[in-house]
Amino acid sequence: MGKSLTRKIIESHFVSGDMTPGKEIFIKVDQTLTHDINAVMTYLAFEAIGLDRVRTECSVSYLDHNLLYVDNKTPDDHIYLQSAAKKFGVYVSRPGNGICHTVHVSRFGVPGKVSMGGDSHTPHGGAIGMLCIGVGGMDVATAMTGVPMRLTMPRVVRVNLTGKLRPGCNSKEVILEMLRRVTIKGGLGNVYEYVGPAVAEMEIPARATIANMGAEMGATTSIFPADAQVKRFLAAQGRPEAYTELLPDEDAEYDETIDINLSKLEPLIACPHQPDNVMPLHQAEKKRVQQVFIGSCTNASYADIAKAALVFKGHHVNEDVSCTCAVSSKQVYRQLMRDGYVEMLLDAGVRLLEIACGPCCAIGQTPATDGVAVRTSNRNFKGRAGNPTAKIYLVSPESAAATAIMGTFATAEDIMGENVKILDSIHEPDQYDIDDSMILPPLSPEEAAKVEIVRGPNIKFLPVPEPPQETLDAPISLKARDNVSTDDITPASAEFSSMRSNIPLMSQYCYHRYDPEFAARAKEMGQSVIIGGENYGQGSSREHAAINPMYLGVKAVIAKSIARIHKGNLVNHGVIPMLFEDGADYDRLEQTDELHIDNLREQIAARRVQITDKTKGFSFWAKLELTDKEIEVVLNGGQLRTLKKQLEAEKEA
Ligand code: F3S
């Protein structure tokens, strides 16, 4: 049997392990990326490791999320990040250059490479046949040291795309349909490899929408072949030499196949408060819409914005709607200006925002109380827009523009009628406007040695956990429901994002919107355990969702299931991730129950832990679904201690 593209790339980067799905492997990582609101912890960890320079082919630090600078904190962070990048041989993409994933695939992406990014939407780069995996910041710091990265060997799912999207439909419809079928946790342990005749017609940013938002299925990543479309894209980026054809074998073996006929898709909408709550847009209950946002790494490409602009042409944003648009990169913005689309947006009353993530992660444009917000971004969790009373709906840029005009859910066809066919004439440029003046290349080792890292008052220390003791006595500080997201644990917004370099401050707001008493309660308890439902820690890769509870004394999370990236973050930061052997035990536990565990270290090593609820007088079992390396990291008290040991051992050898 032939090989999938995923298998080929993993084989070419394989260092050790067992390539059976579900088993632990170690692979070489070629590239890393970080962004401003997650990266300070990554670079503090890299400093603590003690290497002079990154050992990857290319590492890039993007300053792209929080550009509002409402006080000193974010500029402090940006200055720190820029100086750390200079010190350690890292590229910097300066504020205003664009959103990390868009810029990375355009200016650094190379088919067949492996990239790890401190952001859950890193799989965006799968659009050009790279294996791109979102991980926590400590994992990025590890990858920057050049040590092989641990990964669970994925199952590979073939997604066979046939047919042709109707005019007015976007590749957003494809990923929303995938989410409808697979659900937000159904992708765990899988790589989704897109093939089939419709893929050949799909341009790179359209593929990127799918690969990017595949993160919402909990997947390891998503990938497309490096074919003629990739060749054209890289040539248009002025980098034809980066292209290598990379296809799955014709008789490639897959673990599962999903078929989607694009001709049968209609405009879809993800309703509050999960991205898999998907239905045909015309079947959604009509609501008055207060806010529309067109942007994000998922849907702010040239073709996305140009199509939205054409829907607006001759119309105006409804008087009850605030409609904003944030283009994904300076490159795309220039092209849209030149081709007249920016003017169309302005004429329609669209408010053009800075080139950044912005509203996608609640950095500006918070909806009003109980407001209905329609967005082209990728997440609609409660509170994701900065206001837990808001209701977020996710759609394509075409549907977002139509909705902004109508003031209620609408499609491009509702506005344009037969003329909707015009949208099919929009394609990505044959030649992008290339200007890398906002990318600072790494300094030479000699120049880098002279750089002083600048640490403003917002940059606090990186907390390092202690290894687990033999006995644990700890009460339950929180019993959380199913699908708790990292936004629930560490709220998104300009204000909270700017605290991410300051754990003593940020930890005071841990679970702030979910349970405002949590931080004080956990601190008062000294050490405690969190109980979680299904899919605990879904969403962003933000490791603060592990660091803050750890800093407040949380020693373990016992849940029905834990999302992939969050589980890795808990391990890295010394919080023991356990799963109920019998989910019914979840119902028997209550907040403040006193738990007791004997022989904890031995039981961790055995991957099975008996826990006694001293308050209620019963015992139950939890298991650890962790690889050998992850068990070692937990017992060591986190990844930083483990990595330092490993590098010291290498030095002595
Ligand atoms: Fe930024 Fe939102 Fe993407 S925060 S990286 S635009 S998911």
mmCIF file of C-alpha atoms in Angstrom, residues 273-442:
data_model
loop_
_atom_site.group_PDB
_atom_site.id
_atom_site.type_symbol
_atom_site.label_atom_id
_atom_site.label_comp_id
_atom_site.label_asym_id
_atom_site.label_seq_id
_atom_site.Cartn_x
_atom_site.Cartn_y
_atom_site.Cartn_z
ATOM 1 C CA HIS A 273 -21.656 28.806 21.703
ATOM 2 C CA GLN A 274 -19.660 26.106 19.884
ATOM 3 C CA PRO A 275 -18.184 26.012 16.362
ATOM 4 C CA ASP A 276 -19.818 22.645 15.673
ATOM 5 C CA ASN A 277 -23.326 23.973 16.303
ATOM 6 C CA VAL A 278 -23.711 24.280 12.531
ATOM 7 C CA MET A 279 -26.823 24.567 10.379
ATOM 8 C CA PRO A 280 -27.805 26.005 6.962
ATOM 9 C CA LEU A 281 -27.804 29.766 7.386
ATOM 10 C CA HIS A 282 -31.367 30.056 6.092
ATOM 11 C CA GLN A 283 -32.594 27.689 8.786
ATOM 12 C CA ALA A 284 -31.121 29.718 11.651
ATOM 13 C CA GLU A 285 -33.655 31.644 13.680
ATOM 14 C CA LYS A 286 -33.554 35.217 12.357
ATOM 15 C CA LYS A 287 -32.043 37.630 14.849
ATOM 16 C CA ARG A 288 -31.293 41.323 14.717
ATOM 17 C CA VAL A 289 -27.550 41.563 14.326
ATOM 18 C CA GLN A 290 -25.672 44.255 16.241
ATOM 19 C CA GLN A 291 -22.140 43.659 15.042
ATOM 20 C CA VAL A 292 -20.349 42.093 12.058
ATOM 21 C CA PHE A 293 -16.611 41.388 11.951
ATOM 22 C CA ILE A 294 -14.868 40.381 8.718
ATOM 23 C CA GLY A 295 -11.320 39.269 9.430
ATOM 24 C CA SER A 296 -9.081 36.831 11.371
ATOM 25 C CA CYS A 297 -6.462 34.347 10.215
ATOM 26 C CA THR A 298 -9.301 32.094 9.044
ATOM 27 C CA ASN A 299 -11.014 34.394 6.554
ATOM 28 C CA ALA A 300 -9.246 37.623 5.672
ATOM 29 C CA SER A 301 -7.411 36.716 2.472
ATOM 30 C CA TYR A 302 -7.415 38.777 -0.704
ATOM 31 C CA ALA A 303 -10.243 36.749 -2.267
ATOM 32 C CA ASP A 304 -12.247 36.740 0.995
ATOM 33 C CA ILE A 305 -12.200 40.513 1.389
ATOM 34 C CA ALA A 306 -12.619 41.216 -2.335
ATOM 35 C CA LYS A 307 -15.727 39.015 -2.457
ATOM 36 C CA ALA A 308 -17.151 40.671 0.651
ATOM 37 C CA ALA A 309 -16.490 44.071 -0.967
ATOM 38 C CA LEU A 310 -18.369 43.014 -4.105
ATOM 39 C CA VAL A 311 -21.364 41.969 -2.002
ATOM 40 C CA PHE A 312 -21.296 45.462 -0.443
ATOM 41 C CA LYS A 313 -21.023 47.221 -3.813
ATOM 42 C CA GLY A 314 -24.004 49.562 -4.238
ATOM 43 C CA HIS A 315 -25.233 48.837 -0.692
ATOM 44 C CA HIS A 316 -24.616 50.232 2.766
ATOM 45 C CA VAL A 317 -24.116 48.708 6.176
ATOM 46 C CA ASN A 318 -27.454 48.571 7.978
ATOM 47 C CA GLU A 319 -27.988 51.475 10.376
ATOM 48 C CA ASP A 320 -28.282 49.105 13.357
ATOM 49 C CA VAL A 321 -25.048 47.262 12.566
ATOM 50 C CA SER A 322 -21.455 48.104 13.408
ATOM 51 C CA CYS A 323 -19.391 46.393 10.692
ATOM 52 C CA THR A 324 -15.609 46.164 10.996
ATOM 53 C CA CYS A 325 -12.996 44.581 8.783
ATOM 54 C CA ALA A 326 -9.371 43.669 9.614
ATOM 55 C CA VAL A 327 -7.324 42.532 6.626
ATOM 56 C CA SER A 328 -4.876 39.706 7.346
ATOM 57 C CA SER A 329 -1.631 41.260 6.103
ATOM 58 C CA LYS A 330 -0.053 44.403 4.733
ATOM 59 C CA GLN A 331 0.554 42.546 1.484
ATOM 60 C CA VAL A 332 -3.134 41.751 1.057
ATOM 61 C CA TYR A 333 -4.205 45.244 2.166
ATOM 62 C CA ARG A 334 -2.045 46.878 -0.524
ATOM 63 C CA GLN A 335 -3.440 44.614 -3.216
ATOM 64 C CA LEU A 336 -7.022 45.266 -2.131
ATOM 65 C CA MET A 337 -6.356 49.017 -2.217
ATOM 66 C CA ARG A 338 -4.837 48.836 -5.674
ATOM 67 C CA ASP A 339 -7.768 46.846 -7.042
ATOM 68 C CA GLY A 340 -10.374 49.214 -5.605
ATOM 69 C CA TYR A 341 -11.868 46.910 -2.959
ATOM 70 C CA VAL A 342 -10.885 49.047 0.020
ATOM 71 C CA GLU A 343 -12.822 51.919 -1.516
ATOM 72 C CA MET A 344 -15.884 49.688 -1.938
ATOM 73 C CA LEU A 345 -15.725 48.792 1.750
ATOM 74 C CA LEU A 346 -15.365 52.440 2.773
ATOM 75 C CA ASP A 347 -18.247 53.463 0.505
ATOM 76 C CA ALA A 348 -20.427 50.856 2.182
ATOM 77 C CA GLY A 349 -19.672 52.198 5.659
ATOM 78 C CA VAL A 350 -17.396 49.383 6.754
ATOM 79 C CA ARG A 351 -14.974 50.414 9.500
ATOM 80 C CA LEU A 352 -11.451 49.369 8.523
ATOM 81 C CA LEU A 353 -9.376 48.264 11.487
ATOM 82 C CA GLU A 354 -5.676 47.819 11.963
ATOM 83 C CA ILE A 355 -4.002 44.796 10.310
ATOM 84 C CA ALA A 356 -4.122 42.430 13.291
ATOM 85 C CA CYS A 357 -6.110 39.710 15.032
ATOM 86 C CA GLY A 358 -8.046 42.292 16.999
ATOM 87 C CA PRO A 359 -11.707 41.413 17.566
ATOM 88 C CA CYS A 360 -11.115 37.700 16.926
ATOM 89 C CA CYS A 361 -9.675 37.393 20.441
ATOM 90 C CA ALA A 362 -11.649 40.249 21.999
ATOM 91 C CA ILE A 363 -9.005 42.899 21.438
ATOM 92 C CA GLY A 364 -11.551 45.578 20.647
ATOM 93 C CA GLN A 365 -15.077 45.453 19.202
ATOM 94 C CA THR A 366 -16.767 43.806 22.165
ATOM 95 C CA PRO A 367 -20.487 43.418 21.389
ATOM 96 C CA ALA A 368 -23.114 45.233 23.463
ATOM 97 C CA THR A 369 -25.075 43.515 26.238
ATOM 98 C CA ASP A 370 -26.888 40.485 24.781
ATOM 99 C CA GLY A 371 -25.621 41.609 21.359
ATOM 100 C CA VAL A 372 -25.689 39.288 18.362
ATOM 101 C CA ALA A 373 -22.308 39.310 16.606
ATOM 102 C CA VAL A 374 -21.642 37.678 13.240
ATOM 103 C CA ARG A 375 -17.986 36.915 12.550
ATOM 104 C CA THR A 376 -15.787 35.256 9.968
ATOM 105 C CA SER A 377 -13.369 34.053 12.642
ATOM 106 C CA ASN A 378 -13.132 30.551 14.063
ATOM 107 C CA ARG A 379 -14.470 30.492 17.602
ATOM 108 C CA ASN A 380 -17.814 31.427 19.111
ATOM 109 C CA PHE A 381 -17.276 30.333 22.702
ATOM 110 C CA LYS A 382 -19.164 32.235 25.359
ATOM 111 C CA GLY A 383 -17.102 35.316 26.205
ATOM 112 C CA ARG A 384 -14.761 34.926 23.210
ATOM 113 C CA ALA A 385 -15.778 38.404 22.024
ATOM 114 C CA GLY A 386 -15.146 39.903 25.465
ATOM 115 C CA ASN A 387 -18.751 39.823 26.706
ATOM 116 C CA PRO A 388 -20.302 36.597 28.008
ATOM 117 C CA THR A 389 -23.825 37.858 27.268
ATOM 118 C CA ALA A 390 -23.048 38.232 23.547
ATOM 119 C CA LYS A 391 -24.023 35.567 21.036
ATOM 120 C CA ILE A 392 -21.454 34.898 18.327
ATOM 121 C CA TYR A 393 -22.321 33.331 14.976
ATOM 122 C CA LEU A 394 -19.619 32.194 12.526
ATOM 123 C CA VAL A 395 -20.063 32.525 8.757
ATOM 124 C CA SER A 396 -18.120 33.166 5.532
ATOM 125 C CA PRO A 397 -17.058 36.700 4.497
ATOM 126 C CA GLU A 398 -19.711 36.673 1.740
ATOM 127 C CA SER A 399 -22.477 35.885 4.240
ATOM 128 C CA ALA A 400 -21.018 38.347 6.768
ATOM 129 C CA ALA A 401 -21.215 41.178 4.222
ATOM 130 C CA ALA A 402 -24.785 40.265 3.282
ATOM 131 C CA THR A 403 -25.716 40.131 6.976
ATOM 132 C CA ALA A 404 -24.191 43.562 7.598
ATOM 133 C CA ILE A 405 -26.375 44.983 4.820
ATOM 134 C CA MET A 406 -29.611 43.261 5.864
ATOM 135 C CA GLY A 407 -29.140 43.591 9.637
ATOM 136 C CA THR A 408 -30.066 39.940 10.014
ATOM 137 C CA PHE A 409 -28.584 36.633 8.808
ATOM 138 C CA ALA A 410 -28.327 36.677 5.009
ATOM 139 C CA THR A 411 -26.315 35.174 2.163
ATOM 140 C CA ALA A 412 -24.572 36.798 -0.792
ATOM 141 C CA GLU A 413 -27.317 35.413 -3.040
ATOM 142 C CA ASP A 414 -29.972 37.209 -0.952
ATOM 143 C CA ILE A 415 -28.259 40.500 -1.861
ATOM 144 C CA MET A 416 -26.947 39.821 -5.360
ATOM 145 C CA GLY A 417 -29.465 37.383 -6.816
ATOM 146 C CA GLU A 418 -28.241 35.996 -10.149
ATOM 147 C CA ASN A 419 -25.275 38.352 -10.019
ATOM 148 C CA VAL A 420 -23.772 36.279 -7.232
ATOM 149 C CA LYS A 421 -21.966 34.435 -10.044
ATOM 150 C CA ILE A 422 -19.641 37.452 -10.342
ATOM 151 C CA LEU A 423 -17.984 36.320 -7.113
ATOM 152 C CA ASP A 424 -16.573 33.296 -8.932
ATOM 153 C CA SER A 425 -14.440 35.639 -11.044
ATOM 154 C CA ILE A 426 -12.367 36.676 -8.010
ATOM 155 C CA HIS A 427 -9.049 34.883 -7.715
ATOM 156 C CA GLU A 428 -5.867 35.331 -5.750
ATOM 157 C CA PRO A 429 -3.315 37.569 -7.551
ATOM 158 C CA ASP A 430 -0.740 36.034 -9.927
ATOM 159 C CA GLN A 431 1.857 38.241 -8.270
ATOM 160 C CA TYR A 432 1.577 39.509 -4.706
ATOM 161 C CA ASP A 433 2.954 42.869 -3.707
ATOM 162 C CA ILE A 434 6.066 41.752 -1.836
ATOM 163 C CA ASP A 435 7.509 43.983 0.844
ATOM 164 C CA ASP A 436 9.393 42.355 3.703
ATOM 165 C CA SER A 437 10.542 45.627 5.224
ATOM 166 C CA MET A 438 8.491 44.840 8.352
ATOM 167 C CA ILE A 439 10.340 41.578 8.893
ATOM 168 C CA LEU A 440 13.556 41.883 10.884
ATOM 169 C CA PRO A 441 15.983 39.068 10.039
ATOM 170 C CA PRO A 442 18.064 37.366 12.764
#
